[in-house]
Amino acid sequence: MTLRVAIFQGGFANNAKKNLELLERTIQGESDKGIELFVFCELFLCGYLNGKDFSEVAEDAKGPSFEFVSKIAIKFGIAIAYGYAEKDSVNPKNIYNSVQIIDKNGISILNYRKTHLWSDYERQYFVPGDSLPNVIDFNGIKMSALICYDIEFVEPARILALEGAQLLIVPTALMNVTMCKMTIQSRSYENHLFICYANLVGREKTNDGEAIFIGNSLIVAPDGTELARGSSDKEEVLIRDLDFTNVKYEEKRSRNPYHQDRRPDLYDRLLRK
């Protein structure tokens, strides 16, 4: 079984309307290539350095941007994953750094709130999510999602893998290329799963500061092999076929069955730290 995925690596405006137009143009430009899932970066709809404006641009999970993306998914028959600032429908003062996945029928199949917030910057504006996402069925594949800093901890990816995930979608806004080069392949290898890691590229400057995002978006196989890597300085779309029945992945899993050989009886000390 194979799944054709695409990652959009690019910059964005600090404006949801312009970013939604960019999303539509990007998908339309690749719509004849048989893509089944298109992944966009962390906080794609509003920009990463929006700071004090997050409370103004945040939307409910089923808000107007969802309605727009849902129509695009239906129009092109492609599932779409995108990052956005989510306003809690019960307590609007709570803003989350979230990712939503909409299937080709325009239905939200996963909405996850980032649980591990990076730095005082994120903790100043966002509330951390209180649970890891579910593992969902997508075109016959078990899939889930994390956001940026989440993947730098070993536990979330391992939990999702143990729950059956074969593919992790990871929108990110990364400025440190060393982390990207060291961590993503390790997470794939130790958990025997594919990872689609979608990063920004270029300079973002707002009243809240300035940052240079380093691209290097990745699609990685269960044996840690890079299937695709984005450049460090240009906007681009990465497209790859993920082969979930590739014999070589199963052979490497059999030689190093990390899930099977775990010793959970020894790990209770971790919970006491």
CSV table of C-alpha atoms in Angstrom, one decimal:
chain,number,residue,atom,x,y,z
A,1,MET,CA,0.0,0.0,0.0
A,2,THR,CA,1.3,3.4,-0.9
A,3,LEU,CA,0.3,7.0,0.0
A,4,ARG,CA,1.3,10.0,-2.1
A,5,VAL,CA,2.1,12.9,0.2
A,6,ALA,CA,3.2,16.5,-0.4
A,7,ILE,CA,4.8,19.1,1.9
A,8,PHE,CA,4.6,22.8,1.2
A,9,GLN,CA,7.8,24.5,2.5
A,10,GLY,CA,7.4,28.3,2.3
A,11,GLY,CA,6.9,31.6,4.0
A,12,PHE,CA,3.6,33.2,4.8
A,13,ALA,CA,1.9,36.5,5.4
A,14,ASN,CA,0.6,37.5,8.8
A,15,ASN,CA,-2.9,37.5,7.3
A,16,ALA,CA,-5.3,34.5,7.1
A,17,LYS,CA,-6.9,35.6,3.9
A,18,LYS,CA,-3.5,35.8,2.0
A,19,ASN,CA,-2.4,32.5,3.5
A,20,LEU,CA,-5.6,30.7,2.5
A,21,GLU,CA,-5.1,32.1,-1.0
A,22,LEU,CA,-1.5,30.7,-1.0
A,23,LEU,CA,-2.8,27.4,0.2
A,24,GLU,CA,-5.3,27.2,-2.6
A,25,ARG,CA,-2.8,28.3,-5.3
A,26,THR,CA,-0.3,25.8,-4.0
A,27,ILE,CA,-2.7,22.9,-4.1
A,28,GLN,CA,-4.1,23.9,-7.4
A,29,GLY,CA,-0.6,24.0,-8.9
A,30,GLU,CA,0.0,20.4,-7.9
A,31,SER,CA,-3.5,19.0,-8.3
A,32,ASP,CA,-2.7,16.8,-11.3
A,33,LYS,CA,-0.1,14.8,-9.5
A,34,GLY,CA,-2.2,12.3,-7.6
A,35,ILE,CA,-1.4,13.8,-4.1
A,36,GLU,CA,-3.6,12.3,-1.4
A,37,LEU,CA,-2.4,14.4,1.6
A,38,PHE,CA,-0.9,17.9,1.5
A,39,VAL,CA,0.9,19.1,4.6
A,40,PHE,CA,1.4,22.8,5.6
A,41,CYS,CA,3.5,24.2,8.4
A,42,GLU,CA,2.9,25.2,12.0
A,43,LEU,CA,0.6,28.3,12.5
A,44,PHE,CA,0.4,28.5,8.7
A,45,LEU,CA,-2.8,30.5,8.7
A,46,CYS,CA,-1.6,33.4,10.9
A,47,GLY,CA,2.2,33.5,11.0
A,48,TYR,CA,4.4,32.4,13.8
A,49,LEU,CA,5.5,35.8,15.1
A,50,ASN,CA,2.0,37.2,15.6
A,51,GLY,CA,2.4,37.4,19.3
A,52,LYS,CA,0.0,39.9,20.8
A,53,ASP,CA,-2.3,39.5,17.7
A,54,PHE,CA,-2.9,35.7,18.2
A,55,SER,CA,-6.0,36.5,20.3
A,56,GLU,CA,-7.4,38.5,17.4
A,57,VAL,CA,-6.6,36.1,14.6
A,58,ALA,CA,-7.4,32.8,16.4
A,59,GLU,CA,-10.4,30.9,15.2
A,60,ASP,CA,-12.7,28.1,16.4
A,61,ALA,CA,-11.7,24.7,14.9
A,62,LYS,CA,-14.8,24.9,12.7
A,63,GLY,CA,-14.5,28.6,12.0
A,64,PRO,CA,-14.3,30.4,8.6
A,65,SER,CA,-10.8,29.2,7.7
A,66,PHE,CA,-11.9,25.6,8.3
A,67,GLU,CA,-14.9,26.2,6.0
A,68,PHE,CA,-12.5,27.5,3.3
A,69,VAL,CA,-10.0,24.7,3.5
A,70,SER,CA,-12.8,22.2,3.6
A,71,LYS,CA,-14.1,23.5,0.2
A,72,ILE,CA,-10.6,23.3,-1.2
A,73,ALA,CA,-10.2,19.7,0.0
A,74,ILE,CA,-13.5,18.8,-1.7
A,75,LYS,CA,-12.7,20.7,-4.9
A,76,PHE,CA,-9.3,19.0,-5.5
A,77,GLY,CA,-10.0,15.7,-3.7
A,78,ILE,CA,-7.0,16.1,-1.5
A,79,ALA,CA,-6.7,15.8,2.3
A,80,ILE,CA,-5.1,18.9,3.9
A,81,ALA,CA,-3.2,19.3,7.2
A,82,TYR,CA,-2.5,22.9,8.3
A,83,GLY,CA,-1.4,24.7,11.5
A,84,TYR,CA,-3.4,27.5,13.0
A,85,ALA,CA,-4.1,29.4,16.2
A,86,GLU,CA,-7.2,27.9,17.7
A,87,LYS,CA,-9.6,29.7,19.9
A,88,ASP,CA,-11.3,27.6,22.5
A,89,SER,CA,-15.1,27.6,21.8
A,90,VAL,CA,-15.9,27.3,25.5
A,91,ASN,CA,-13.3,29.7,26.9
A,92,PRO,CA,-12.3,32.1,24.1
A,93,LYS,CA,-9.5,33.5,26.2
A,94,ASN,CA,-7.6,30.2,25.7
A,95,ILE,CA,-5.6,30.1,22.5
A,96,TYR,CA,-3.9,26.9,21.3
A,97,ASN,CA,-1.2,26.2,18.7
A,98,SER,CA,-3.1,23.6,16.7
A,99,VAL,CA,-3.0,21.4,13.6
A,100,GLN,CA,-6.1,20.3,11.8
A,101,ILE,CA,-6.4,17.5,9.2
A,102,ILE,CA,-9.4,17.7,6.8
A,103,ASP,CA,-10.0,14.8,4.5
A,104,LYS,CA,-10.9,14.9,0.8
A,105,ASN,CA,-14.6,15.0,1.7
A,106,GLY,CA,-14.1,18.2,3.7
A,107,ILE,CA,-14.5,16.5,7.1
A,108,SER,CA,-12.2,17.3,10.0
A,109,ILE,CA,-10.6,13.9,10.9
A,110,LEU,CA,-8.1,15.2,13.5
A,111,ASN,CA,-7.6,18.4,15.5
A,112,TYR,CA,-4.6,18.4,17.8
A,113,ARG,CA,-3.4,21.1,20.3
A,114,LYS,CA,0.3,21.3,20.8
A,115,THR,CA,1.2,19.9,24.2
A,116,HIS,CA,4.9,20.9,24.5
A,117,LEU,CA,5.2,24.7,24.1
A,118,TRP,CA,8.6,25.9,23.1
A,119,SER,CA,10.1,28.9,25.0
A,120,ASP,CA,8.6,31.8,27.0
A,121,TYR,CA,7.4,33.2,23.6
A,122,GLU,CA,4.9,30.4,23.0
A,123,ARG,CA,4.0,30.0,26.7
A,124,GLN,CA,3.2,33.7,26.8
A,125,TYR,CA,0.5,33.4,24.2
A,126,PHE,CA,-0.7,29.8,24.1
A,127,VAL,CA,-2.3,27.3,26.5
A,128,PRO,CA,-0.8,23.8,26.2
A,129,GLY,CA,-3.0,21.0,25.0
A,130,ASP,CA,-3.9,18.5,27.7
A,131,SER,CA,-3.8,15.3,25.7
A,132,LEU,CA,-2.0,13.6,22.8
A,133,PRO,CA,-3.9,13.1,19.6
A,134,ASN,CA,-5.7,9.9,18.6
A,135,VAL,CA,-4.3,7.6,15.9
A,136,ILE,CA,-6.7,7.8,13.0
A,137,ASP,CA,-7.4,5.7,9.9
A,138,PHE,CA,-6.6,7.5,6.7
A,139,ASN,CA,-6.8,5.7,3.4
A,140,GLY,CA,-6.0,2.4,5.1
A,141,ILE,CA,-3.1,3.9,7.0
A,142,LYS,CA,-2.8,4.5,10.7
A,143,MET,CA,-1.8,8.2,11.1
A,144,SER,CA,-1.4,10.9,13.8
A,145,ALA,CA,0.2,14.3,14.3
A,146,LEU,CA,2.5,16.2,16.5
A,147,ILE,CA,3.7,19.9,16.3
A,148,CYS,CA,7.3,21.0,16.2
A,149,TYR,CA,8.7,20.8,19.7
A,150,ASP,CA,6.5,17.8,20.5
A,151,ILE,CA,8.7,15.6,18.3
A,152,GLU,CA,11.8,16.5,20.2
A,153,PHE,CA,10.6,14.5,23.1
A,154,VAL,CA,10.9,10.7,22.8
A,155,GLU,CA,7.6,9.9,24.7
A,156,PRO,CA,4.9,11.3,22.4
A,157,ALA,CA,6.1,9.7,19.2
A,158,ARG,CA,6.6,6.4,21.1
A,159,ILE,CA,3.1,6.4,22.5
A,160,LEU,CA,1.6,7.0,19.1
A,161,ALA,CA,3.7,4.3,17.5
A,162,LEU,CA,2.6,1.8,20.2
A,163,GLU,CA,-1.0,2.8,19.5
A,164,GLY,CA,-0.4,1.7,15.9
A,165,ALA,CA,0.7,4.9,14.1
A,166,GLN,CA,2.5,4.3,10.8
A,167,LEU,CA,2.8,7.9,9.8
A,168,LEU,CA,3.3,11.1,11.8
A,169,ILE,CA,2.4,14.5,10.4
A,170,VAL,CA,4.6,17.2,12.0
A,171,PRO,CA,4.0,20.9,11.1
A,172,THR,CA,6.9,23.0,12.4
A,173,ALA,CA,8.4,26.4,12.5
A,174,LEU,CA,12.1,25.6,13.0
A,175,MET,CA,15.1,27.9,13.2
A,176,ASN,CA,17.7,25.3,14.3
A,177,VAL,CA,19.0,23.0,11.5
A,178,THR,CA,21.0,20.8,13.9
A,179,MET,CA,17.9,19.6,15.7
A,180,CYS,CA,16.2,18.8,12.4
A,181,LYS,CA,19.2,16.8,11.1
A,182,MET,CA,19.6,14.8,14.4
A,183,THR,CA,16.1,14.2,15.6
A,184,ILE,CA,13.6,13.4,12.9
A,185,GLN,CA,15.4,10.4,11.4
A,186,SER,CA,16.0,9.1,14.9
A,187,ARG,CA,12.3,9.3,15.7
A,188,SER,CA,11.4,7.5,12.5
A,189,TYR,CA,14.0,4.7,13.1
A,190,GLU,CA,13.3,4.1,16.7
A,191,ASN,CA,9.5,3.9,16.1
A,192,HIS,CA,9.4,2.3,12.7
A,193,LEU,CA,7.2,4.9,11.1
A,194,PHE,CA,7.1,7.6,8.4
A,195,ILE,CA,7.4,11.2,9.3
A,196,CYS,CA,6.4,14.2,7.2
A,197,TYR,CA,8.0,17.3,8.8
A,198,ALA,CA,6.8,20.5,7.2
A,199,ASN,CA,8.8,23.6,8.0
A,200,LEU,CA,8.8,27.3,7.1
A,201,VAL,CA,11.6,28.9,5.1
A,202,GLY,CA,12.8,32.5,5.0
A,203,ARG,CA,12.6,35.6,7.2
A,204,GLU,CA,9.5,36.6,9.1
A,205,LYS,CA,9.5,40.1,10.7
A,206,THR,CA,6.7,41.5,12.8
A,207,ASN,CA,6.3,43.9,15.7
A,208,ASP,CA,7.0,40.9,17.9
A,209,GLY,CA,10.5,40.3,16.5
A,210,GLU,CA,12.3,38.7,13.6
A,211,ALA,CA,13.2,35.1,12.8
A,212,ILE,CA,14.9,33.2,10.0
A,213,PHE,CA,13.3,29.8,9.4
A,214,ILE,CA,15.7,27.2,8.0
A,215,GLY,CA,13.5,25.0,5.7
A,216,ASN,CA,15.0,21.5,5.5
A,217,SER,CA,11.5,20.0,5.5
A,218,LEU,CA,11.8,16.2,5.6
A,219,ILE,CA,10.0,13.1,4.6
A,220,VAL,CA,11.6,10.2,6.4
A,221,ALA,CA,11.1,6.4,6.1
A,222,PRO,CA,10.7,3.9,8.9
A,223,ASP,CA,14.3,2.9,8.6
A,224,GLY,CA,15.5,6.5,9.1
A,225,THR,CA,16.2,7.0,5.4
A,226,GLU,CA,15.6,10.5,4.0
A,227,LEU,CA,13.1,10.3,1.2
A,228,ALA,CA,13.1,14.0,0.6
A,229,ARG,CA,14.7,17.1,2.2
A,230,GLY,CA,13.8,20.7,1.4
A,231,SER,CA,16.4,23.3,0.7
A,232,SER,CA,17.5,25.9,3.4
A,233,ASP,CA,16.5,29.0,1.4
A,234,LYS,CA,13.7,28.5,-1.1
A,235,GLU,CA,9.9,27.9,-1.3
A,236,GLU,CA,9.1,24.4,-2.7
A,237,VAL,CA,6.8,21.5,-2.7
A,238,LEU,CA,8.2,18.0,-1.8
A,239,ILE,CA,6.2,15.0,-3.1
A,240,ARG,CA,6.9,11.4,-2.3
A,241,ASP,CA,5.1,8.0,-2.4
A,242,LEU,CA,5.2,6.3,1.0
A,243,ASP,CA,5.4,2.5,0.6
A,244,PHE,CA,3.9,0.9,3.7
A,245,THR,CA,4.6,-2.6,2.3
A,246,ASN,CA,8.2,-2.2,1.5
A,247,VAL,CA,10.0,-5.4,2.6
A,248,LYS,CA,13.2,-3.7,3.6
A,249,TYR,CA,11.4,-1.7,6.3
A,250,GLU,CA,10.0,-4.9,7.8
A,251,GLU,CA,13.4,-6.6,7.7
A,252,LYS,CA,15.0,-3.8,9.7
A,253,ARG,CA,12.1,-3.8,12.1
A,254,SER,CA,12.6,-7.5,12.6
A,255,ARG,CA,16.3,-7.1,13.4
A,256,ASN,CA,15.6,-4.3,15.9
A,257,PRO,CA,12.1,-4.8,17.3
A,258,TYR,CA,12.2,-1.9,19.7
A,259,HIS,CA,8.5,-2.1,20.6
A,260,GLN,CA,8.6,-5.8,21.3
A,261,ASP,CA,11.9,-5.6,23.3
A,262,ARG,CA,10.9,-2.8,25.6
A,263,ARG,CA,10.9,-3.3,29.4
A,264,PRO,CA,8.0,-1.2,30.7
A,265,ASP,CA,8.4,-2.9,34.1
A,266,LEU,CA,11.6,-0.8,34.5
A,267,TYR,CA,10.3,2.5,33.3
A,268,ASP,CA,8.1,3.5,36.3
A,269,ARG,CA,11.0,5.6,37.6
A,270,LEU,CA,10.5,7.9,34.6
A,271,LEU,CA,7.0,8.8,35.9
A,272,ARG,CA,8.4,9.8,39.3
A,273,LYS,CA,10.9,12.3,37.9
